[in-house]
CSV table of C-alpha atoms in Angstrom, one decimal:
chain,number,residue,atom,x,y,z
A,882,MET,CA,35.5,-2.8,-21.2
A,883,ASN,CA,38.4,-2.4,-18.7
A,884,ARG,CA,42.2,-2.4,-19.3
A,885,GLU,CA,42.4,-6.2,-18.9
A,886,GLY,CA,39.9,-6.6,-21.7
A,887,HIS,CA,37.1,-7.8,-19.4
A,888,ILE,CA,33.6,-6.5,-19.6
A,889,SER,CA,32.7,-4.2,-16.7
A,890,PHE,CA,29.3,-3.2,-15.7
A,891,SER,CA,28.2,0.0,-13.9
A,892,TRP,CA,26.3,0.1,-10.7
A,893,ASP,CA,23.4,1.5,-12.8
A,894,PHE,CA,23.4,-1.7,-14.8
A,895,TYR,CA,23.1,-3.8,-11.6
A,896,SER,CA,20.2,-1.6,-10.4
A,897,LEU,CA,18.4,-1.8,-13.7
A,898,LEU,CA,19.0,-5.6,-13.8
A,899,ALA,CA,17.4,-5.9,-10.3
A,900,ILE,CA,14.4,-3.9,-11.4
A,901,ALA,CA,14.1,-5.9,-14.7
A,902,VAL,CA,14.1,-9.1,-12.7
A,903,PHE,CA,11.2,-7.9,-10.5
A,904,ALA,CA,9.4,-6.5,-13.5
A,905,LEU,CA,9.5,-10.0,-15.1
A,906,LEU,CA,8.4,-11.6,-11.8
A,907,GLN,CA,5.5,-9.2,-11.6
A,908,VAL,CA,4.4,-10.3,-15.1
A,909,LEU,CA,4.7,-13.9,-14.1
A,910,TRP,CA,2.5,-13.2,-11.0
A,911,TRP,CA,-0.2,-11.9,-13.3
A,912,PRO,CA,-2.5,-14.9,-12.8
A,913,LEU,CA,-2.3,-14.4,-9.0
A,914,ALA,CA,-3.5,-10.8,-9.1
A,915,PRO,CA,-5.4,-9.2,-7.4
A,916,GLN,CA,-3.4,-10.3,-4.4
A,917,PHE,CA,-5.0,-8.4,-1.6
A,918,ILE,CA,-8.5,-7.6,-0.4
A,919,ASP,CA,-8.0,-3.8,-0.5
A,920,SER,CA,-8.2,-4.0,-4.3
A,921,TYR,CA,-11.8,-5.0,-4.0
A,922,TYR,CA,-12.5,-2.1,-1.6
A,923,HIS,CA,-11.2,0.4,-4.1
A,924,LEU,CA,-13.0,-1.3,-7.0
A,925,LEU,CA,-16.3,-1.2,-5.1
A,926,THR,CA,-15.7,2.5,-4.1
A,927,SER,CA,-15.0,3.4,-7.8
A,928,TRP,CA,-18.4,1.8,-8.7
A,929,GLY,CA,-20.0,3.9,-5.9
A,930,PHE,CA,-18.5,7.0,-7.5
A,931,ILE,CA,-19.8,6.1,-10.9
A,932,LYS,CA,-23.3,5.7,-9.4
A,933,ALA,CA,-23.0,9.0,-7.6
A,934,GLY,CA,-21.7,10.8,-10.7
A,935,GLY,CA,-18.4,11.7,-9.1
A,936,TYR,CA,-16.8,12.1,-5.7
A,937,THR,CA,-19.1,11.7,-2.8
A,938,GLY,CA,-18.3,12.0,0.9
A,939,TRP,CA,-20.8,9.4,1.9
A,940,ASP,CA,-20.1,5.7,1.6
A,941,PHE,CA,-23.5,4.3,0.6
A,942,TRP,CA,-22.1,1.2,-1.1
A,943,GLN,CA,-20.9,-0.4,2.2
A,944,TYR,CA,-22.9,-0.8,5.4
A,945,ALA,CA,-25.9,-0.5,3.1
A,946,PRO,CA,-28.6,0.7,3.3
A,947,TYR,CA,-27.4,3.2,6.0
A,948,GLY,CA,-23.8,3.7,5.0
A,949,ARG,CA,-21.0,5.7,6.7
A,950,PRO,CA,-18.8,8.7,6.1
A,951,HIS,CA,-16.3,8.2,3.2
A,952,ILE,CA,-13.0,9.5,4.5
A,953,TYR,CA,-10.5,7.7,2.3
A,954,PRO,CA,-8.6,10.0,-0.1
A,955,PRO,CA,-10.1,9.5,-3.6
A,956,ILE,CA,-7.4,9.9,-6.2
A,957,PHE,CA,-6.8,6.2,-6.9
A,958,GLN,CA,-10.5,5.3,-6.7
A,959,LEU,CA,-11.3,8.2,-9.1
A,960,LEU,CA,-8.7,6.9,-11.5
A,961,LEU,CA,-10.3,3.5,-11.4
A,962,ALA,CA,-13.7,5.0,-12.0
A,963,PHE,CA,-12.6,6.9,-15.0
A,964,MET,CA,-11.0,3.8,-16.5
A,965,LEU,CA,-14.1,1.8,-15.8
A,966,LYS,CA,-16.2,4.4,-17.6
A,967,MET,CA,-13.8,4.1,-20.5
A,968,GLY,CA,-14.7,0.4,-20.8
A,969,PHE,CA,-11.7,-1.3,-19.1
A,970,GLY,CA,-12.5,-4.6,-17.3
A,971,LYS,CA,-12.5,-4.6,-13.5
A,972,ILE,CA,-10.1,-7.5,-12.9
A,973,PHE,CA,-7.8,-6.2,-15.7
A,974,LEU,CA,-7.6,-2.9,-13.9
A,975,LEU,CA,-6.7,-4.5,-10.6
A,976,LYS,CA,-4.2,-6.7,-12.3
A,977,ILE,CA,-2.5,-4.0,-14.3
A,978,THR,CA,-2.3,-1.6,-11.3
A,979,GLU,CA,-0.8,-4.3,-9.0
A,980,THR,CA,1.7,-5.2,-11.8
A,981,LEU,CA,2.9,-1.8,-12.8
A,982,THR,CA,2.8,0.2,-9.6
A,983,PRO,CA,5.5,-1.7,-7.7
A,984,ILE,CA,7.8,-1.4,-10.7
A,985,LEU,CA,7.1,2.3,-10.9
A,986,ALA,CA,8.0,2.6,-7.3
A,987,LEU,CA,11.3,0.8,-7.8
A,988,PHE,CA,12.1,3.1,-10.7
A,989,THR,CA,11.3,6.1,-8.5
A,990,PHE,CA,13.6,4.8,-5.8
A,991,ARG,CA,16.3,4.4,-8.4
A,992,TYR,CA,15.8,7.8,-9.8
A,993,PHE,CA,15.8,9.6,-6.5
A,994,THR,CA,18.6,7.8,-4.8
A,995,SER,CA,21.0,7.8,-7.8
A,996,ARG,CA,20.4,11.5,-8.3
A,997,TYR,CA,21.3,12.5,-4.7
A,998,PHE,CA,23.3,9.6,-3.3
A,999,GLY,CA,25.0,8.0,-6.2
A,1000,SER,CA,24.5,4.9,-8.3
A,1001,ARG,CA,26.4,2.6,-5.9
A,1002,PHE,CA,24.2,3.7,-3.0
A,1003,THR,CA,21.2,3.0,-5.2
A,1004,PHE,CA,22.2,-0.5,-5.8
A,1005,PHE,CA,22.7,-1.2,-2.1
A,1006,CYS,CA,19.4,0.5,-1.4
A,1007,LEU,CA,17.6,-1.7,-3.9
A,1008,THR,CA,19.3,-4.8,-2.4
A,1009,PHE,CA,18.0,-4.0,1.1
A,1010,LEU,CA,14.6,-3.1,-0.3
A,1011,ILE,CA,14.1,-6.4,-2.1
A,1012,SER,CA,15.5,-8.3,0.9
A,1013,SER,CA,12.2,-7.7,2.7
A,1014,PHE,CA,9.2,-9.4,1.0
A,1015,SER,CA,6.8,-7.8,3.5
A,1016,PHE,CA,8.0,-4.3,2.4
A,1017,TYR,CA,7.9,-5.2,-1.3
A,1018,LEU,CA,4.5,-6.7,-0.8
A,1019,SER,CA,3.3,-3.5,0.7
A,1020,PHE,CA,4.0,-1.9,-2.7
A,1021,VAL,CA,1.7,-4.4,-4.3
A,1022,ASN,CA,-1.1,-4.7,-1.7
A,1023,ASN,CA,-1.7,-1.0,-0.9
A,1024,ILE,CA,-1.6,0.8,-4.2
A,1025,PRO,CA,-2.6,4.2,-2.8
A,1026,ALA,CA,0.1,4.1,-0.2
A,1027,THR,CA,2.6,3.2,-2.9
A,1028,LEU,CA,1.5,6.1,-5.1
A,1029,ALA,CA,1.8,8.4,-2.1
A,1030,ILE,CA,5.4,7.3,-1.6
A,1031,ILE,CA,6.1,7.9,-5.2
A,1032,PHE,CA,4.6,11.4,-5.1
A,1033,GLY,CA,6.5,12.0,-1.8
A,1034,LEU,CA,9.9,11.1,-3.2
A,1035,LEU,CA,9.3,13.2,-6.3
A,1036,ALA,CA,8.2,16.1,-4.0
A,1037,PHE,CA,11.6,15.9,-2.3
A,1038,ASP,CA,13.3,15.8,-5.6
A,1039,GLN,CA,11.6,19.0,-6.7
A,1040,MET,CA,12.4,20.6,-3.3
A,1041,PHE,CA,16.1,19.8,-3.8
A,1042,GLN,CA,15.7,21.4,-7.3
A,1043,LYS,CA,14.3,24.5,-5.6
A,1044,ASN,CA,11.0,24.1,-7.5
A,1045,LEU,CA,8.5,25.2,-4.8
A,1046,THR,CA,5.3,24.9,-6.9
A,1047,ARG,CA,5.9,21.4,-8.1
A,1048,ALA,CA,7.0,20.2,-4.6
A,1049,VAL,CA,3.8,21.6,-3.1
A,1050,ILE,CA,1.6,20.0,-5.8
A,1051,LEU,CA,3.3,16.6,-5.3
A,1052,LEU,CA,3.1,16.6,-1.5
A,1053,SER,CA,-0.5,17.8,-1.6
A,1054,LEU,CA,-1.4,14.9,-3.9
A,1055,THR,CA,-0.2,12.5,-1.2
A,1056,PHE,CA,-3.0,13.8,1.1
A,1057,TYR,CA,-5.6,13.1,-1.6
A,1058,THR,CA,-4.2,9.6,-2.2
A,1059,HIS,CA,-3.7,8.0,1.3
A,1060,ILE,CA,-4.6,8.7,4.9
A,1061,GLY,CA,-1.4,7.9,6.8
A,1062,ILE,CA,1.6,8.2,4.5
A,1063,PRO,CA,1.3,12.0,3.9
A,1064,TRP,CA,1.9,12.7,7.6
A,1065,PHE,CA,5.1,10.7,7.4
A,1066,LEU,CA,6.2,12.7,4.4
A,1067,LEU,CA,5.1,16.0,5.9
A,1068,LEU,CA,7.2,15.4,9.1
A,1069,THR,CA,10.2,14.5,6.9
A,1070,PHE,CA,9.9,17.9,5.2
A,1071,PHE,CA,9.6,19.5,8.6
A,1072,PHE,CA,12.6,17.8,10.2
A,1073,TYR,CA,14.8,18.3,7.1
A,1074,GLY,CA,13.9,22.0,7.2
A,1075,LEU,CA,15.1,22.2,10.7
A,1076,LEU,CA,18.3,20.2,10.0
A,1077,ASP,CA,19.5,21.9,6.8
A,1078,ARG,CA,19.5,25.6,6.8
A,1079,ASN,CA,20.2,25.8,3.1
A,1080,TYR,CA,16.8,24.2,2.4
A,1081,ARG,CA,15.0,25.4,5.6
A,1082,ARG,CA,12.8,28.0,3.9
A,1083,ILE,CA,11.7,25.9,1.0
A,1084,ALA,CA,11.2,22.7,3.0
A,1085,LEU,CA,9.0,24.4,5.6
A,1086,SER,CA,7.2,26.4,2.9
A,1087,VAL,CA,6.4,23.2,1.0
A,1088,ALA,CA,5.1,21.5,4.2
A,1089,LEU,CA,2.9,24.5,5.2
A,1090,LEU,CA,1.4,25.2,1.7
A,1091,ALA,CA,0.7,21.5,1.1
A,1092,LEU,CA,-1.1,21.4,4.5
A,1093,CYS,CA,-3.2,24.4,3.5
A,1094,ILE,CA,-4.1,22.9,0.1
A,1095,SER,CA,-5.0,19.6,1.8
A,1096,ALA,CA,-7.2,21.2,4.4
A,1097,PRO,CA,-10.5,20.0,2.8
A,1098,ILE,CA,-9.6,16.3,2.9
A,1099,ILE,CA,-8.0,16.7,6.4
A,1100,TRP,CA,-11.2,18.5,7.7
A,1101,LYS,CA,-13.3,15.7,6.2
A,1102,GLN,CA,-11.4,13.1,8.2
A,1103,LEU,CA,-11.4,15.1,11.4
A,1104,ALA,CA,-15.1,16.0,11.2
A,1105,ASN,CA,-15.9,12.3,11.2
A,1106,VAL,CA,-13.5,11.2,13.9
A,1107,LYS,CA,-16.4,10.0,16.0
A,1108,TYR,CA,-17.0,7.1,13.6
A,1109,ILE,CA,-13.4,6.0,13.8
A,1110,HIS,CA,-12.0,3.3,16.1
A,1111,VAL,CA,-8.6,1.8,16.3
A,1112,PHE,CA,-9.3,-1.8,17.3
A,1113,SER,CA,-8.1,-3.3,13.9
A,1114,ILE,CA,-5.0,-1.1,14.1
A,1115,LYS,CA,-4.2,-2.5,17.5
A,1116,MET,CA,-4.6,-6.0,16.2
A,1117,GLU,CA,-1.9,-5.4,13.5
A,1118,ARG,CA,0.8,-5.2,16.1
A,1119,TYR,CA,0.6,-9.0,16.0
A,1120,PHE,CA,1.1,-9.2,12.2
A,1121,CYS,CA,4.6,-7.8,12.1
A,1122,GLU,CA,7.7,-9.0,10.3
A,1123,PHE,CA,11.1,-8.0,11.6
A,1124,LYS,CA,14.3,-8.1,9.5
A,1125,PRO,CA,17.0,-8.3,12.2
A,1126,PHE,CA,20.0,-8.2,9.8
A,1127,VAL,CA,18.7,-5.0,8.1
A,1128,TYR,CA,18.4,-3.4,11.5
A,1129,LEU,CA,22.0,-4.6,12.2
A,1130,PHE,CA,23.3,-2.7,9.2
A,1131,ALA,CA,21.0,0.2,9.8
A,1132,LEU,CA,22.2,0.9,13.3
A,1133,PRO,CA,25.8,2.1,12.4
A,1134,GLY,CA,24.1,3.9,9.5
A,1135,LEU,CA,22.9,6.5,12.0
A,1136,TRP,CA,26.5,7.4,12.7
A,1137,PHE,CA,27.7,7.3,9.1
A,1138,ILE,CA,25.0,9.8,7.9
A,1139,TRP,CA,26.2,12.3,10.5
A,1140,LEU,CA,29.8,11.8,9.3
A,1141,ARG,CA,28.7,12.4,5.7
A,1142,GLY,CA,26.3,15.3,6.5
A,1143,LYS,CA,24.7,17.4,3.8
A,1144,ILE,CA,22.1,15.5,1.8
A,1145,TYR,CA,22.3,12.5,4.2
A,1146,ARG,CA,20.4,14.6,6.8
A,1147,PHE,CA,17.4,13.7,4.6
A,1148,ILE,CA,17.8,10.0,5.8
A,1149,PHE,CA,17.9,11.1,9.4
A,1150,SER,CA,14.8,13.2,8.8
A,1151,LEU,CA,13.1,10.2,7.2
A,1152,PHE,CA,14.0,8.1,10.3
A,1153,LEU,CA,12.6,10.6,12.7
A,1154,ALA,CA,9.4,11.0,10.8
A,1155,SER,CA,8.9,7.2,10.6
A,1156,LEU,CA,8.4,7.2,14.4
A,1157,VAL,CA,4.9,8.4,13.6
A,1158,PHE,CA,4.1,4.8,12.7
A,1159,LEU,CA,5.0,3.4,16.1
A,1160,SER,CA,1.3,3.4,16.9
A,1161,TYR,CA,0.7,1.4,13.8
A,1162,PRO,CA,3.2,-1.4,14.2
A,1163,TYR,CA,2.6,-3.2,10.9
A,1164,ARG,CA,3.4,-0.1,8.9
A,1165,PHE,CA,6.5,0.7,11.0
A,1166,PHE,CA,8.2,-2.7,10.9
A,1167,SER,CA,6.8,-4.3,7.8
A,1168,ALA,CA,5.7,-1.6,5.4
A,1169,GLN,CA,6.4,2.1,4.7
A,1170,GLY,CA,8.0,2.8,8.1
A,1171,PHE,CA,10.7,0.3,7.1
A,1172,MET,CA,11.9,2.6,4.3
A,1173,PRO,CA,14.4,4.7,6.5
A,1174,PHE,CA,16.1,1.5,7.7
A,1175,ILE,CA,16.7,0.6,4.0
A,1176,PHE,CA,18.4,3.9,3.5
A,1177,LEU,CA,20.4,3.6,6.7
A,1178,ALA,CA,21.5,0.0,5.9
A,1179,ALA,CA,22.5,1.1,2.4
A,1180,THR,CA,24.6,3.9,3.9
A,1181,THR,CA,26.5,1.5,6.1
A,1182,LEU,CA,27.3,-0.9,3.2
A,1183,ASP,CA,28.2,2.1,1.0
A,1184,CYS,CA,30.7,3.4,3.7
A,1185,ILE,CA,32.2,-0.1,4.1
A,1186,TYR,CA,32.7,-0.3,0.3
A,1187,GLU,CA,34.2,3.2,0.1
A,1188,ARG,CA,36.7,2.3,2.8
A,1189,ALA,CA,37.5,-1.0,1.2
A,1190,ILE,CA,38.7,0.6,-2.1
A,1191,ASN,CA,41.9,2.1,-0.6
A,1192,SER,CA,42.3,-0.2,2.4
A,1193,LYS,CA,45.0,-2.8,3.0
A,1194,LYS,CA,42.2,-5.1,4.0
A,1195,ARG,CA,40.4,-4.6,0.7
A,1196,ARG,CA,39.8,-8.2,0.0
A,1197,LEU,CA,38.3,-8.8,3.4
A,1198,LEU,CA,36.0,-5.7,3.3
A,1199,MET,CA,35.0,-6.5,-0.3
A,1200,GLY,CA,34.2,-10.0,0.9
A,1201,VAL,CA,32.0,-8.5,3.6
A,1202,VAL,CA,30.1,-6.4,1.1
A,1203,ALA,CA,29.6,-9.3,-1.4
A,1204,SER,CA,28.5,-11.7,1.4
A,1205,ALA,CA,26.1,-9.1,2.7
A,1206,LEU,CA,24.6,-8.6,-0.8
A,1207,LEU,CA,24.2,-12.4,-1.4
A,1208,PHE,CA,22.9,-13.0,2.1
A,1209,MET,CA,20.2,-10.3,1.9
A,1210,CYS,CA,19.1,-11.3,-1.6
A,1211,VAL,CA,18.7,-15.0,-0.8
A,1212,PHE,CA,18.6,-15.8,2.9
A,1213,SER,CA,17.3,-12.6,4.5
A,1214,PRO,CA,15.8,-14.2,7.7
A,1215,THR,CA,12.6,-12.8,9.1
A,1216,PHE,CA,11.2,-13.0,12.6
A,1217,ALA,CA,7.4,-13.0,12.2
A,1218,LEU,CA,4.6,-12.4,14.8
A,1219,ARG,CA,1.0,-13.5,14.1
A,1220,LYS,CA,-2.1,-13.6,16.3
A,1221,GLU,CA,-5.7,-14.7,15.5
A,1222,LEU,CA,-8.5,-12.6,17.1
A,1223,TYR,CA,-8.9,-14.7,20.2
A,1224,GLY,CA,-5.9,-17.0,19.9
A,1225,PRO,CA,-2.3,-16.9,21.3
A,1226,VAL,CA,0.5,-14.9,19.8
A,1227,MET,CA,2.6,-17.1,17.5
A,1228,SER,CA,6.2,-16.4,16.4
A,1229,LYS,CA,8.3,-18.0,13.7
A,1230,TRP,CA,11.7,-17.6,12.0
A,1231,ARG,CA,11.8,-17.8,8.2
A,1232,ILE,CA,15.3,-18.4,6.9
A,1233,PHE,CA,14.8,-18.0,3.1
A,1234,ASP,CA,12.5,-14.9,3.1
A,1235,SER,CA,13.8,-12.3,0.7
A,1236,ALA,CA,11.5,-10.8,-1.9
A,1237,LEU,CA,13.5,-12.5,-4.6
A,1238,VAL,CA,12.9,-16.0,-3.1
A,1239,ASP,CA,9.3,-15.4,-2.3
A,1240,MET,CA,8.5,-14.0,-5.7
A,1241,PHE,CA,10.2,-16.9,-7.5
A,1242,PHE,CA,8.4,-19.4,-5.2
A,1243,ALA,CA,4.9,-18.0,-4.6
A,1244,GLY,CA,3.6,-19.3,-1.3
A,1245,PHE,CA,6.9,-20.7,-0.2
A,1246,ASN,CA,6.6,-18.9,3.1
A,1247,LYS,CA,3.1,-18.9,4.6
A,1248,ARG,CA,2.0,-15.4,5.7
A,1249,LEU,CA,-0.8,-12.9,5.8
A,1250,PRO,CA,-1.8,-11.8,3.3
A,1251,THR,CA,-1.8,-14.9,1.2
A,1252,PRO,CA,-0.3,-14.9,-2.3
A,1253,SER,CA,-3.7,-14.3,-3.9
A,1254,VAL,CA,-7.3,-13.6,-3.2
A,1255,TRP,CA,-8.4,-14.1,-6.8
A,1256,PHE,CA,-10.3,-17.4,-7.6
A,1257,PRO,CA,-12.1,-16.7,-10.9
A,1258,LYS,CA,-13.8,-20.1,-11.2
A,1259,ILE,CA,-15.5,-19.5,-7.8
A,1260,TYR,CA,-16.0,-15.7,-7.8
A,1261,LEU,CA,-17.3,-15.0,-11.3
A,1262,PRO,CA,-20.1,-17.6,-11.4
A,1263,ALA,CA,-21.2,-16.4,-7.9
A,1264,ALA,CA,-21.2,-12.8,-9.1
A,1265,GLU,CA,-23.3,-13.8,-12.2
A,1266,LEU,CA,-25.8,-15.6,-10.0
A,1267,ILE,CA,-26.1,-12.6,-7.8
A,1268,LYS,CA,-26.8,-10.3,-10.8
A,1269,GLU,CA,-29.5,-12.7,-12.1
A,1270,ASN,CA,-31.4,-12.6,-8.8
A,1271,SER,CA,-31.1,-9.0,-7.9
A,1272,ASN,CA,-30.9,-5.5,-9.3
A,1273,GLU,CA,-28.4,-2.6,-8.7
A,1274,GLN,CA,-30.4,-1.3,-5.7
A,1275,ASP,CA,-30.5,-4.6,-3.9
A,1276,ILE,CA,-28.0,-5.3,-1.1
A,1277,ILE,CA,-25.8,-8.4,-0.6
A,1278,TYR,CA,-24.3,-9.6,2.6
A,1279,SER,CA,-22.1,-12.4,4.0
A,1280,PRO,CA,-21.2,-13.2,7.6
A,1281,HIS,CA,-17.6,-13.2,6.2
A,1282,TYR,CA,-17.1,-9.5,5.4
A,1283,ILE,CA,-14.3,-10.1,2.8
A,1284,VAL,CA,-16.6,-12.4,0.8
A,1285,GLY,CA,-19.4,-9.8,0.9
A,1286,VAL,CA,-17.1,-6.9,-0.4
A,1287,CYS,CA,-15.4,-9.1,-3.1
A,1288,LEU,CA,-18.7,-10.3,-4.5
A,1289,ALA,CA,-20.3,-6.9,-4.3
A,1290,ALA,CA,-17.4,-5.4,-6.3
A,1291,LEU,CA,-17.7,-8.1,-8.9
A,1292,SER,CA,-21.5,-8.0,-9.2
A,1293,ASP,CA,-21.9,-4.2,-9.1
A,1294,ARG,CA,-24.0,-4.3,-5.9
A,1295,PRO,CA,-23.9,-2.5,-2.6
A,1296,THR,CA,-23.2,-4.6,0.5
A,1297,ALA,CA,-24.0,-4.6,4.1
A,1298,ASN,CA,-20.4,-5.6,4.7
A,1299,ARG,CA,-17.4,-3.3,4.8
A,1300,LEU,CA,-13.7,-3.1,4.4
A,1301,LEU,CA,-11.6,-0.4,6.1
A,1302,GLY,CA,-13.2,-1.5,9.4
A,1303,GLU,CA,-11.8,1.4,11.3
A,1304,VAL,CA,-14.8,3.5,10.2
A,1305,ASP,CA,-18.1,2.5,11.8
A,1306,ALA,CA,-21.6,2.5,10.2
A,1307,ALA,CA,-23.9,5.4,10.7
A,1308,LEU,CA,-26.5,3.1,12.4
A,1309,THR,CA,-26.4,-0.3,14.0
A,1310,PHE,CA,-28.7,-2.6,12.0
A,1311,ASP,CA,-29.4,-6.3,11.2
A,1312,PRO,CA,-27.8,-7.0,7.8
A,1313,PHE,CA,-29.8,-10.2,7.2
A,1314,ILE,CA,-33.0,-8.1,7.2
A,1315,THR,CA,-31.7,-5.4,4.8
A,1316,SER,CA,-30.0,-7.7,2.3
A,1317,LYS,CA,-31.6,-9.3,-0.7
A,1318,ILE,CA,-28.7,-11.8,-1.2
A,1319,VAL,CA,-26.9,-13.7,1.5
A,1320,VAL,CA,-23.7,-15.7,0.9
A,1321,PHE,CA,-22.4,-18.4,3.2
A,1322,LEU,CA,-19.2,-20.4,3.0
A,1323,LYS,CA,-19.5,-24.1,2.6
A,1324,ASP,CA,-17.1,-24.4,5.5
A,1325,ASP,CA,-19.7,-22.7,7.8
A,1326,LYS,CA,-21.3,-24.9,10.5
A,1327,PRO,CA,-24.6,-26.3,9.1
A,1328,GLN,CA,-26.4,-25.9,12.4
A,1329,GLU,CA,-25.7,-22.2,12.4
A,1330,ILE,CA,-26.7,-21.7,8.8
A,1331,ASN,CA,-29.9,-23.6,9.2
A,1332,LYS,CA,-30.9,-21.4,12.1
A,1333,LEU,CA,-30.4,-18.3,10.0
A,1334,ILE,CA,-32.2,-19.8,7.0
A,1335,TYR,CA,-35.2,-20.7,9.1
A,1336,PHE,CA,-35.3,-17.4,11.1
A,1337,TYR,CA,-35.0,-15.1,8.0
A,1338,ASN,CA,-36.9,-17.3,5.6
A,1339,LEU,CA,-34.0,-17.5,3.1
A,1340,ILE,CA,-34.4,-19.4,-0.2
A,1341,LYS,CA,-31.4,-21.2,-1.7
A,1342,ILE,CA,-30.6,-20.0,-5.3
A,1343,GLY,CA,-27.3,-21.8,-6.0
A,1344,GLU,CA,-23.9,-22.9,-4.8
A,1345,ASN,CA,-20.4,-23.7,-6.0
A,1346,ASP,CA,-17.3,-25.2,-4.5
A,1347,ALA,CA,-16.9,-22.3,-2.0
A,1348,PHE,CA,-20.3,-20.5,-1.6
A,1349,ILE,CA,-23.9,-21.2,-0.8
A,1350,ILE,CA,-26.1,-18.3,-2.0
A,1351,TYR,CA,-29.5,-17.5,-0.6
A,1352,LYS,CA,-32.2,-15.0,-1.5
A,1353,ASN,CA,-34.3,-13.0,1.0
A,1354,ARG,CA,-37.6,-12.7,-0.8
A,1355,LEU,CA,-39.1,-10.7,2.1
A,1356,CYS,CA,-36.4,-8.0,1.9
A,1357,LYS,CA,-37.7,-4.6,0.9
A,1358,ALA,CA,-34.6,-2.5,1.7
A,1359,LYS,CA,-32.8,-0.7,-1.2
A,1360,VAL,CA,-29.7,1.4,-1.3
A,1361,SER,CA,-30.1,5.1,-1.6
A,1362,VAL,CA,-27.5,6.6,-3.9
A,1363,THR,CA,-25.9,9.9,-2.6
A,1364,SER,CA,-25.3,12.4,-5.4
A,1365,ALA,CA,-21.7,13.6,-6.0
A,1366,VAL,CA,-20.5,16.7,-4.3
A,1367,PHE,CA,-17.7,17.0,-6.8
A,1368,PRO,CA,-18.9,15.6,-10.2
A,1369,PHE,CA,-16.7,14.0,-12.8
A,1370,TRP,CA,-16.5,17.1,-15.0
A,1371,ALA,CA,-15.2,19.1,-12.1
A,1372,VAL,CA,-12.6,16.4,-11.3
A,1373,LEU,CA,-11.4,16.5,-14.9
A,1374,THR,CA,-11.3,20.3,-14.9
A,1375,LEU,CA,-9.3,20.5,-11.7
A,1376,GLY,CA,-7.0,17.7,-12.8
A,1377,GLY,CA,-6.3,19.5,-16.0
A,1378,LEU,CA,-5.5,22.7,-14.2
A,1379,VAL,CA,-3.1,21.0,-11.8
A,1380,ILE,CA,-1.3,19.4,-14.7
A,1381,LEU,CA,-1.0,22.7,-16.5
A,1382,LEU,CA,0.3,24.4,-13.3
A,1383,PHE,CA,2.8,21.6,-12.7
A,1384,ALA,CA,4.1,21.8,-16.3
A,1385,ALA,CA,4.4,25.6,-16.2
A,1386,ALA,CA,6.1,25.7,-12.7
A,1387,ARG,CA,9.6,27.2,-12.5
A,1388,LYS,CA,12.4,26.9,-10.1
A,1389,SER,CA,12.5,29.3,-7.1
A,1390,LYS,CA,15.3,31.8,-7.1
């Protein structure tokens, strides 16, 4: 309570209030989860690990029966596999991870920024963060990337605390969690080491040691580069969302961070490292690459507020700050680009497009991805029908690859479809011949379906409001399970040793 007898709240209170609001909204979004198709990819991969008995470097559960190299870092998928083995339900796991991980990310942002930039900066940072629904949605839709960001921020925290061992462990974990985010974080360490001589030795040491520890997964990815193509990445340049007013605040932030110096060089390092996403436009403008602009915009607003405190134009400057906060929390306009595969590029302005608005009113602004990809009354009966008419070695397929992967994950079956389309199959093959179960959409053209039914001698076994499901009685192909190269007992042993090492680590002198 202040001198006038009015209740006064701290900046920490406002930050915690913002996080509490989004925690409540995440709970209210529970029926919509899982919200993104990547969740089914990770669920199916965890099933593949269970069948293999641990981590395997060959993806036999997609592009079945021939498969492809599995280059995705496995930490999140292994966690799902362990929880599935413990008896947790599939959809419950997807829902709980999509609900809790974004909140954990917000708490990590609060912890890191308040510790090194102050509680007022933290509140401004959270304001700009939640002004972008596309950025917030990236926390929800790509759990491994979000976990990598969390590990990365905690790694920087341990570096600033001069704890080399913990920083190395945390940065190394990012390489075993996601493919792209670790390079963004590694470059930030590198640039910060060059810009701040007080932390040069430890920052560069963390980067180099983490790179060495992560060599196995990096080598796995490089060894299979011949299977990788970038067509889908190129298409994502047309699925970008731009926040012009955030960039407007971020631009002077580049000047302010140089005026403040010291720890603010971290923000400039983050900005330089984010340029690695320029070849991946969606991530640069709409997801993880947007993070430096949040820090820069918060710096600008923080400087304006600081100058307003002792300024003769205090009311005017305070009005600017309050207006900016209100504007970004409610209006927060977005300029969006979208393009279908063979269609024209379409653009659109969205006026009320903050995360706060879009979380309160799910589906208010139409965008990709949609608010949900979970339709239990359609998916679950279809999965049960597939189970009744096939066994675990039989393969399922749909001309719509998302449908094939989703139903495969729910029915515990391998699929001739795939997600993570940047990685090709080991061989080119006809999926209709190798698949016991074939799933069409009711929206598919009847003439095309009838041709396929006749040519492959498919027998209808059921349908619902969305799917028509057929069985290929002539199919003899079965999936071949690849044994684990790193069994579950070894994963548990290694994980336990890492935890013990992390707990015992001390600060560097």
